[in-house]
Amino acid sequence: MTQTLKTKVLIIGAGTGGYVAGIRCGQLGLETVLVDGSDGLGGTCLNVGCIPSKAIIHAASKFETVAKAAGDGTLGITASEPAIDLSKTVEWKDGIVRKLNGGVAALLKKAKVKVIKGWATFQDAKTCRVETEDGPITISAEHVILATGSEPVELPFLPFGGDVISSTEALSLDAVPGKLVVVGGGYIGLELGIAYRKLGAQVAIVEMAERILPLYDKALTDPVARWLTDHGVELHLGARAGGFGDGKLSITTKDGEPLQLDADKVLVTVGRRPRTSGWGLETMGVAMAGPFVKIDDRCATSMKNVWAVGDLTGEPMLAHKGSAQGEIVAEIIAGHDKRFDPVTIAAVCFTEPEIVSAGLGPQDVAGRDDVITSVFPLAAIGRALAIEAGEDGGFVRVLADKNDHRLLGVQAVGQHVAELSNSFAQMLEMGAVLEDVAGVIHVHPTLGEAFHEASLRALGHAIHI
């Protein structure tokens, strides 16, 4: 027998967009039902993306630190050769995920959001059927928030399965592969490829573009490329992957030559696509923008009272974008006048070294003569040298309007610079000028001093260079 439910707000998907929308709806007193068919609340980010990948990256860096201390030692510290039991590392990572799953569940419960575990299929724009362990439920709602997220892109000639894995499986291996080939030189492939290199795997990267991280400018990616070269990672740029069999991946090199790469595992990270099939999107009458659901600056779709947030709505596919959209939609439904119109959505690559980009970059202002560009090296920052973060070519770069000194963009590359991203975004969002950054007394000794010095340098009077 089918149960029926009616609610003010129905949310599909409990990722960073959906669960934040649910919590905010609850805080605003809106009757809310959240439906999610995945294995754990929090979506891709919490379960098989942002959080677990950073846990594995952290463990890999710890392992590398101990490995450096073996033999001649480092910083006066010596240690025995380390060993890794990856199954125990994964168990630790899974514990973090379970803790966060529980935290999200508790927050939703506190907000009085009804959570239903099951896969939803829409019959029309405001009605869906959910298959649950206790039988089917039909839910109708006044407002629907779509937050179904995204999934890894699968190559037809390299289907997932066996030793061909996506980032999901790469985060749950029970042993470090002897030889790992990564297909795709974007941030996901590089983050995981670098982590496994630190853990002892022989790593090769196959990328169609002429350089790694092609969406970032070369100055930002050069320090990462140097790390890869210095640590024996094979780079096959301008190359195309082919089929995999008998422990070998076929590729075509930049010069058109066929080549076989030995591989115990092939990690395919060629992008993500919105999850638009399998849940009845076609019955809802919403307009599309290519593969994405089309929305306006209120996150409204073309169907009245149907909203969409997160990866489903297009680039950038970043967790913090989805969360911000989810919060705004909840407030709009509650009657507040809100718009999603950020000045910037900062992005971070947790590579070695890390990369941060907020606002406009050099490629966006090419040919303009009204832009000041100022670069300050981390090698001139005491804190960076003291934590070995100033020796890899890292820097902070500021772009500003030459006429009114308004900040246009801020980028950085270097160890631990991810922690500067919120400062960059905040200054851009507040419409700061160079004098604003220069006038803030930055704490010494911190990496953030490089942002201060880059702004001073743009004004023509850096202190420490």
Coordinates of C-alpha atoms in Angstrom, one line a residue:
M1 CA 0.0 0.0 0.0
T2 CA 1.3 3.4 -1.0
Q3 CA 1.6 6.1 1.7
T4 CA 0.9 9.7 0.8
L5 CA 2.6 12.8 2.2
K6 CA 2.0 16.5 1.6
T7 CA 4.6 19.1 2.5
K8 CA 5.5 22.7 2.0
V9 CA 9.0 22.0 0.7
L10 CA 10.3 18.8 -0.9
I11 CA 14.1 18.5 -1.4
I12 CA 15.6 15.8 -3.6
G13 CA 19.2 15.0 -2.7
A14 CA 21.0 15.4 0.6
G15 CA 24.3 16.7 -0.7
T16 CA 25.8 20.1 0.4
G17 CA 23.1 21.9 -1.5
G18 CA 20.2 19.8 -0.4
Y19 CA 20.9 19.3 3.3
V20 CA 21.8 23.0 3.8
A21 CA 18.6 24.0 2.1
G22 CA 16.8 21.6 4.4
I23 CA 18.4 22.9 7.6
R24 CA 17.6 26.5 6.6
C25 CA 14.0 25.7 5.6
G26 CA 13.6 24.1 9.1
Q27 CA 15.1 27.1 10.8
L28 CA 12.6 29.3 9.0
G29 CA 9.7 27.2 10.1
L30 CA 8.9 25.6 6.7
E31 CA 7.5 22.1 6.8
T32 CA 10.2 20.2 4.9
V33 CA 10.8 16.6 3.6
L34 CA 14.2 15.6 2.3
V35 CA 14.6 12.5 0.1
D36 CA 17.9 10.9 -0.6
G37 CA 18.8 7.6 -2.2
S38 CA 22.5 7.5 -1.4
D39 CA 24.3 5.5 1.2
G40 CA 24.9 8.5 3.5
L41 CA 23.7 12.1 4.1
G42 CA 26.1 14.7 2.8
G43 CA 26.2 13.6 -0.9
T44 CA 29.3 13.3 -3.0
C45 CA 31.3 15.9 -1.0
L46 CA 31.0 14.2 2.4
N47 CA 30.9 10.6 1.3
V48 CA 33.1 10.1 -1.8
G49 CA 34.5 13.6 -2.6
C50 CA 35.8 16.6 -0.7
I51 CA 36.1 15.2 2.8
P52 CA 37.4 11.7 2.2
S53 CA 39.8 12.8 -0.5
K54 CA 41.3 15.4 1.8
A55 CA 41.6 12.8 4.5
I56 CA 43.6 10.5 2.2
I57 CA 45.7 13.4 1.0
H58 CA 46.4 14.3 4.6
A59 CA 47.4 10.7 5.4
A60 CA 49.6 10.6 2.3
S61 CA 51.4 13.8 3.4
K62 CA 52.0 12.4 6.9
F63 CA 53.5 9.2 5.3
E64 CA 55.7 11.3 3.0
T65 CA 57.0 13.3 6.0
V66 CA 58.0 10.1 7.8
A67 CA 59.6 8.8 4.6
K68 CA 61.7 11.9 4.4
A69 CA 62.9 11.4 7.9
A70 CA 64.2 7.9 7.0
G71 CA 67.8 7.6 5.9
D72 CA 69.6 11.0 6.3
G73 CA 66.6 12.5 8.0
T74 CA 64.9 15.9 7.7
L75 CA 65.0 19.0 9.9
G76 CA 67.3 17.0 12.2
I77 CA 64.6 14.3 12.6
T78 CA 65.3 10.7 11.7
A79 CA 63.0 7.8 11.6
S80 CA 62.7 4.2 10.4
E81 CA 61.3 3.5 7.0
P82 CA 57.5 3.8 7.2
A83 CA 55.0 1.3 6.1
I84 CA 51.4 1.8 5.1
D85 CA 48.4 -0.4 5.7
L86 CA 45.9 1.4 3.4
S87 CA 43.0 -0.6 4.7
K88 CA 43.5 0.9 8.1
T89 CA 43.8 4.4 6.5
V90 CA 40.6 3.8 4.7
E91 CA 39.0 2.6 7.9
W92 CA 40.1 5.9 9.6
K93 CA 38.7 7.9 6.7
D94 CA 35.4 6.0 6.8
G95 CA 35.2 6.9 10.5
I96 CA 35.4 10.6 9.7
V97 CA 32.7 10.2 7.1
R98 CA 30.4 8.3 9.5
K99 CA 30.9 11.0 12.1
L100 CA 29.9 13.7 9.7
N101 CA 27.0 11.7 8.4
G102 CA 25.7 11.5 11.9
G103 CA 26.3 15.3 12.4
V104 CA 24.2 16.1 9.3
A105 CA 21.4 13.8 10.5
A106 CA 21.4 15.5 13.9
L107 CA 21.3 18.9 12.3
L108 CA 18.3 18.0 10.1
K109 CA 16.5 16.4 13.0
K110 CA 17.1 19.5 15.1
A111 CA 15.6 21.6 12.2
K112 CA 12.6 19.2 12.2
V113 CA 13.2 18.1 8.6
K114 CA 11.7 14.7 7.8
V115 CA 14.3 12.6 6.0
I116 CA 13.2 9.7 3.8
K117 CA 15.8 7.3 2.5
G118 CA 14.9 6.1 -1.0
W119 CA 15.0 6.9 -4.7
A120 CA 12.6 9.5 -5.9
T121 CA 10.9 9.4 -9.3
F122 CA 8.8 12.4 -10.3
Q123 CA 5.4 11.9 -11.9
D124 CA 5.0 15.6 -12.5
A125 CA 6.7 18.8 -11.3
K126 CA 5.4 18.7 -7.7
T127 CA 4.7 15.0 -7.1
C128 CA 7.2 12.1 -6.8
R129 CA 7.1 8.5 -5.8
V130 CA 9.8 7.2 -3.4
E131 CA 10.7 3.6 -3.1
T132 CA 11.7 2.9 0.5
E133 CA 12.5 -0.2 2.5
D134 CA 9.0 0.1 4.1
G135 CA 7.2 0.4 0.8
P136 CA 6.4 3.2 -1.7
I137 CA 5.5 6.8 -0.6
T138 CA 3.9 9.4 -2.8
I139 CA 4.9 13.0 -1.9
S140 CA 3.4 16.2 -3.1
A141 CA 4.7 19.6 -2.3
E142 CA 4.1 23.3 -2.8
H143 CA 7.8 23.8 -3.5
V144 CA 10.4 21.4 -4.9
I145 CA 14.2 21.9 -4.6
L146 CA 16.3 19.8 -6.9
A147 CA 19.7 19.0 -5.6
T148 CA 20.6 15.7 -7.3
G149 CA 24.3 16.6 -7.7
S150 CA 26.7 15.1 -10.2
E151 CA 28.5 11.8 -11.1
P152 CA 31.8 10.9 -12.7
V153 CA 32.0 10.9 -16.5
E154 CA 32.6 7.4 -17.8
L155 CA 34.6 6.9 -21.0
P156 CA 32.9 4.4 -23.4
F157 CA 36.3 2.7 -24.1
L158 CA 37.2 2.7 -20.4
P159 CA 34.1 1.6 -18.6
F160 CA 34.3 1.6 -14.8
G161 CA 34.7 -1.8 -13.3
G162 CA 37.5 -4.1 -12.1
D163 CA 40.8 -2.2 -12.3
V164 CA 39.3 0.8 -14.1
I165 CA 38.1 3.0 -11.3
S166 CA 36.6 6.4 -10.6
S167 CA 37.5 8.7 -7.7
T168 CA 35.0 6.9 -5.6
E169 CA 36.8 3.6 -5.7
A170 CA 40.2 5.4 -5.5
L171 CA 39.2 6.5 -2.0
S172 CA 38.5 2.9 -0.8
L173 CA 41.4 0.8 -2.1
D174 CA 42.7 -1.8 0.4
A175 CA 46.3 -1.5 -0.9
V176 CA 48.5 1.0 -2.6
P177 CA 48.7 0.1 -6.3
G178 CA 52.2 -0.6 -7.6
K179 CA 51.5 1.3 -10.8
L180 CA 48.6 3.8 -11.1
V181 CA 47.7 5.5 -14.4
V182 CA 45.5 8.6 -14.1
V183 CA 43.5 9.5 -17.1
G184 CA 42.7 13.2 -16.8
G185 CA 45.0 16.0 -15.5
G186 CA 42.4 18.1 -13.8
Y187 CA 42.2 18.7 -10.1
I188 CA 40.6 15.4 -9.1
G189 CA 43.1 13.3 -10.9
L190 CA 46.1 15.3 -9.7
E191 CA 45.0 15.4 -6.1
L192 CA 44.6 11.7 -6.0
G193 CA 47.6 10.9 -8.2
I194 CA 49.9 13.0 -6.0
A195 CA 48.5 11.4 -2.9
Y196 CA 49.2 7.9 -4.2
R197 CA 52.7 8.9 -5.4
K198 CA 53.4 10.1 -1.8
L199 CA 52.2 6.7 -0.6
G200 CA 54.7 4.9 -2.8
A201 CA 52.8 4.2 -6.1
Q202 CA 54.5 4.7 -9.4
V203 CA 52.1 7.2 -11.1
A204 CA 51.6 8.2 -14.7
I205 CA 49.2 11.0 -15.8
V206 CA 47.6 11.1 -19.3
E207 CA 46.0 14.4 -20.3
M208 CA 44.6 15.5 -23.6
A209 CA 45.6 19.2 -23.1
E210 CA 49.1 20.5 -23.6
R211 CA 49.5 21.0 -19.8
I212 CA 48.1 19.9 -16.5
L213 CA 45.2 21.8 -14.9
P214 CA 44.4 23.5 -18.2
L215 CA 41.7 25.8 -16.6
Y216 CA 44.4 27.6 -14.6
D217 CA 47.1 29.8 -15.9
K218 CA 50.6 28.4 -16.4
A219 CA 52.2 30.4 -13.6
L220 CA 49.9 28.7 -11.1
T221 CA 50.4 25.2 -12.5
D222 CA 54.2 25.3 -13.0
P223 CA 55.0 24.6 -9.4
V224 CA 52.7 21.6 -9.4
A225 CA 54.3 20.4 -12.7
R226 CA 57.8 20.7 -11.1
W227 CA 56.7 18.7 -8.1
L228 CA 55.4 15.9 -10.4
T229 CA 58.7 15.9 -12.4
D230 CA 60.8 16.0 -9.3
H231 CA 58.9 13.0 -7.8
G232 CA 59.1 10.8 -10.8
V233 CA 55.5 11.1 -12.0
E234 CA 55.2 10.4 -15.7
L235 CA 53.4 13.1 -17.7
H236 CA 51.9 12.3 -21.0
L237 CA 50.5 15.6 -22.2
G238 CA 48.6 16.1 -25.4
A239 CA 47.9 12.4 -25.3
R240 CA 44.8 10.3 -25.7
A241 CA 43.9 7.2 -23.7
G242 CA 42.6 4.1 -25.3
G243 CA 41.5 0.7 -24.0
F244 CA 42.8 -1.3 -21.0
G245 CA 43.6 -5.0 -20.9
D246 CA 46.1 -7.4 -19.5
G247 CA 47.5 -4.8 -17.1
K248 CA 48.3 -2.3 -19.9
L249 CA 46.6 1.0 -20.9
S250 CA 46.9 1.9 -24.6
I251 CA 47.5 5.6 -25.3
T252 CA 48.4 7.7 -28.3
T253 CA 51.1 10.2 -27.5
K254 CA 51.3 13.9 -28.6
D255 CA 53.3 12.8 -31.6
G256 CA 50.7 10.2 -32.7
E257 CA 52.7 7.3 -31.5
P258 CA 51.0 4.3 -29.8
L259 CA 52.3 3.5 -26.3
Q260 CA 51.4 0.9 -23.7
L261 CA 51.5 1.9 -20.0
D262 CA 51.7 -0.7 -17.3
A263 CA 48.9 -0.2 -14.8
D264 CA 47.6 -2.1 -11.8
K265 CA 44.8 0.4 -11.6
V266 CA 43.5 3.0 -14.1
L267 CA 41.9 6.0 -12.4
V268 CA 39.6 7.8 -14.8
T269 CA 39.0 11.5 -13.8
V270 CA 37.9 13.3 -17.0
G271 CA 35.2 15.3 -15.4
R272 CA 31.7 15.1 -13.8
R273 CA 28.3 15.5 -15.2
P274 CA 25.0 16.5 -13.6
R275 CA 22.8 13.7 -12.4
T276 CA 19.8 14.3 -14.6
S277 CA 18.6 10.9 -15.5
G278 CA 16.7 8.2 -13.6
W279 CA 14.5 10.3 -11.4
G280 CA 11.9 11.8 -13.8
L281 CA 13.4 15.2 -14.7
E282 CA 11.8 14.8 -18.1
T283 CA 8.3 14.9 -16.5
M284 CA 8.8 18.2 -14.8
G285 CA 8.8 20.6 -17.7
V286 CA 11.9 22.5 -16.7
A287 CA 14.1 24.2 -19.3
M288 CA 17.7 23.1 -19.7
A289 CA 20.9 24.9 -20.4
G290 CA 22.9 22.2 -22.2
P291 CA 23.3 19.3 -19.8
F292 CA 22.3 21.4 -16.8
V293 CA 19.0 22.6 -15.4
K294 CA 18.5 26.3 -16.3
I295 CA 18.0 28.7 -13.4
D296 CA 17.8 32.4 -12.9
D297 CA 19.5 34.5 -10.2
R298 CA 17.0 33.2 -7.6
C299 CA 17.8 29.5 -8.5
A300 CA 14.3 29.3 -9.9
T301 CA 13.7 26.9 -12.9
S302 CA 11.2 27.6 -15.7
M303 CA 8.5 25.7 -13.7
K304 CA 6.8 27.8 -10.9
N305 CA 8.0 26.9 -7.4
V306 CA 10.6 24.4 -8.7
W307 CA 14.1 25.3 -7.7
A308 CA 17.5 23.8 -8.5
V309 CA 20.9 24.1 -6.7
G310 CA 24.4 22.8 -6.8
D311 CA 26.1 20.8 -9.5
L312 CA 22.8 20.2 -11.3
T313 CA 22.8 23.9 -12.3
G314 CA 26.2 24.2 -13.9
E315 CA 29.8 25.3 -13.3
P316 CA 31.5 25.7 -11.0
M317 CA 30.7 22.3 -9.6
L318 CA 31.8 23.2 -6.1
A319 CA 30.2 22.2 -2.8
H320 CA 30.3 25.7 -1.3
K321 CA 28.4 27.0 -4.3
G322 CA 25.6 24.5 -3.7
S323 CA 25.4 25.3 0.0
A324 CA 25.1 29.0 -0.7
Q325 CA 22.3 28.4 -3.3
G326 CA 20.5 26.1 -0.9
E327 CA 20.4 28.7 1.8
I328 CA 19.2 31.4 -0.5
V329 CA 16.4 29.2 -2.0
A330 CA 15.1 28.4 1.5
E331 CA 15.0 32.1 2.4
I332 CA 13.2 33.0 -0.9
I333 CA 10.5 30.3 -0.2
A334 CA 10.1 31.9 3.3
G335 CA 9.4 35.2 1.7
H336 CA 12.8 37.0 1.8
D337 CA 14.1 39.0 -1.1
K338 CA 17.3 37.2 -2.1
R339 CA 19.5 36.7 -5.2
F340 CA 22.4 34.4 -5.9
D341 CA 24.9 36.9 -7.4
P342 CA 28.3 36.3 -5.9
V343 CA 31.3 38.5 -6.9
T344 CA 33.4 35.3 -6.8
I345 CA 33.3 31.7 -5.9
A346 CA 36.9 30.8 -4.9
A347 CA 38.3 27.4 -6.1
V348 CA 41.0 25.4 -4.5
C349 CA 43.2 22.5 -5.9
F350 CA 44.6 20.4 -3.0
T351 CA 47.6 19.4 -5.1
E352 CA 51.2 19.7 -4.1
P353 CA 51.6 22.6 -3.8
E354 CA 48.0 23.9 -3.4
I355 CA 46.4 26.3 -5.8
V356 CA 43.7 29.0 -5.0
S357 CA 41.9 31.2 -7.5
A358 CA 39.3 33.8 -6.8
G359 CA 38.0 36.4 -9.2
L360 CA 39.7 37.3 -12.5
G361 CA 43.0 35.7 -13.6
P362 CA 45.6 36.9 -16.2
Q363 CA 43.7 35.0 -18.9
D364 CA 40.6 37.0 -18.2
V365 CA 42.3 40.4 -18.5
A366 CA 44.7 39.6 -21.4
G367 CA 45.1 42.7 -23.6
R368 CA 43.8 45.1 -21.0
D369 CA 46.1 48.0 -20.1
D370 CA 44.1 49.2 -17.1
V371 CA 45.0 46.3 -14.8
I372 CA 47.7 46.2 -12.2
T373 CA 49.2 42.7 -11.6
S374 CA 51.4 42.2 -8.5
V375 CA 53.1 39.0 -7.4
F376 CA 54.8 38.4 -4.1
P377 CA 56.8 35.2 -3.5
L378 CA 56.2 33.0 -0.5
A379 CA 60.0 32.6 -0.3
A380 CA 60.1 36.1 1.2
I381 CA 57.7 35.2 4.0
G382 CA 59.2 34.0 7.2
R383 CA 56.3 31.7 8.2
A384 CA 56.5 30.0 4.8
L385 CA 60.2 29.3 5.2
A386 CA 59.7 28.0 8.7
I387 CA 57.2 25.4 7.6
E388 CA 59.0 24.5 4.3
A389 CA 56.4 26.2 2.2
G390 CA 58.6 28.8 0.5
E391 CA 60.8 26.6 -1.6
D392 CA 58.5 25.4 -4.3
G393 CA 58.0 28.6 -6.3
G394 CA 54.8 29.6 -4.5
F395 CA 53.4 33.1 -4.6
V396 CA 50.4 35.3 -4.0
R397 CA 49.2 37.4 -7.0
V398 CA 46.8 40.3 -6.9
L399 CA 45.0 41.9 -9.9
A400 CA 43.4 45.3 -9.5
D401 CA 41.9 48.1 -11.6
K402 CA 44.6 50.6 -12.4
N403 CA 42.2 53.5 -12.1
D404 CA 40.4 52.9 -8.8
H405 CA 42.5 50.1 -7.4
R406 CA 39.5 47.8 -7.0
L407 CA 40.5 44.2 -6.5
L408 CA 39.7 42.1 -9.6
G409 CA 41.2 38.8 -8.6
V410 CA 43.6 37.1 -6.2
Q411 CA 45.5 33.8 -6.8
A412 CA 48.0 31.8 -4.9
V413 CA 50.1 28.7 -5.2
G414 CA 52.1 27.1 -2.4
Q415 CA 51.8 24.7 0.5
H416 CA 48.8 25.4 2.8
V417 CA 47.5 28.4 0.7
A418 CA 44.1 26.8 0.7
E419 CA 43.6 28.5 4.0
L420 CA 43.9 31.9 2.3
S421 CA 41.0 31.3 0.0
N422 CA 38.3 32.8 2.4
S423 CA 40.3 36.0 2.9
F424 CA 40.7 36.4 -0.9
A425 CA 36.9 35.8 -1.5
Q426 CA 36.0 38.1 1.4
M427 CA 38.0 41.0 0.1
L428 CA 36.6 40.6 -3.4
E429 CA 33.0 40.2 -2.1
M430 CA 33.3 43.4 -0.1
G431 CA 34.6 45.4 -3.0
A432 CA 37.9 46.1 -1.4
V433 CA 40.6 48.2 -3.0
L434 CA 44.3 47.7 -2.7
E435 CA 44.5 50.3 0.1
D436 CA 42.0 48.3 2.1
V437 CA 44.2 45.2 2.1
A438 CA 47.3 47.3 2.7
G439 CA 45.6 49.0 5.6
V440 CA 44.7 45.7 7.4
I441 CA 47.4 44.8 9.9
H442 CA 48.1 41.2 9.0
V443 CA 49.3 38.8 11.7
H444 CA 53.0 37.9 11.8
P445 CA 54.1 35.2 11.2
T446 CA 51.5 33.9 8.8
L447 CA 51.2 33.0 5.1
G448 CA 48.5 35.7 4.8
E449 CA 51.3 38.4 5.0
A450 CA 51.9 37.5 1.3
F451 CA 48.5 38.9 0.4
H452 CA 49.3 42.1 2.3
E453 CA 52.7 42.4 0.6
A454 CA 51.4 41.7 -2.9
S455 CA 48.9 44.5 -2.4
L456 CA 51.6 46.8 -1.1
R457 CA 53.7 45.9 -4.1
A458 CA 50.8 46.8 -6.4
L459 CA 50.8 50.2 -4.8
G460 CA 54.6 50.5 -5.3
H461 CA 55.9 50.1 -1.8
A462 CA 56.2 46.4 -0.7
I463 CA 58.3 46.2 2.5
H464 CA 59.9 42.8 2.3
I465 CA 61.1 42.6 -1.3

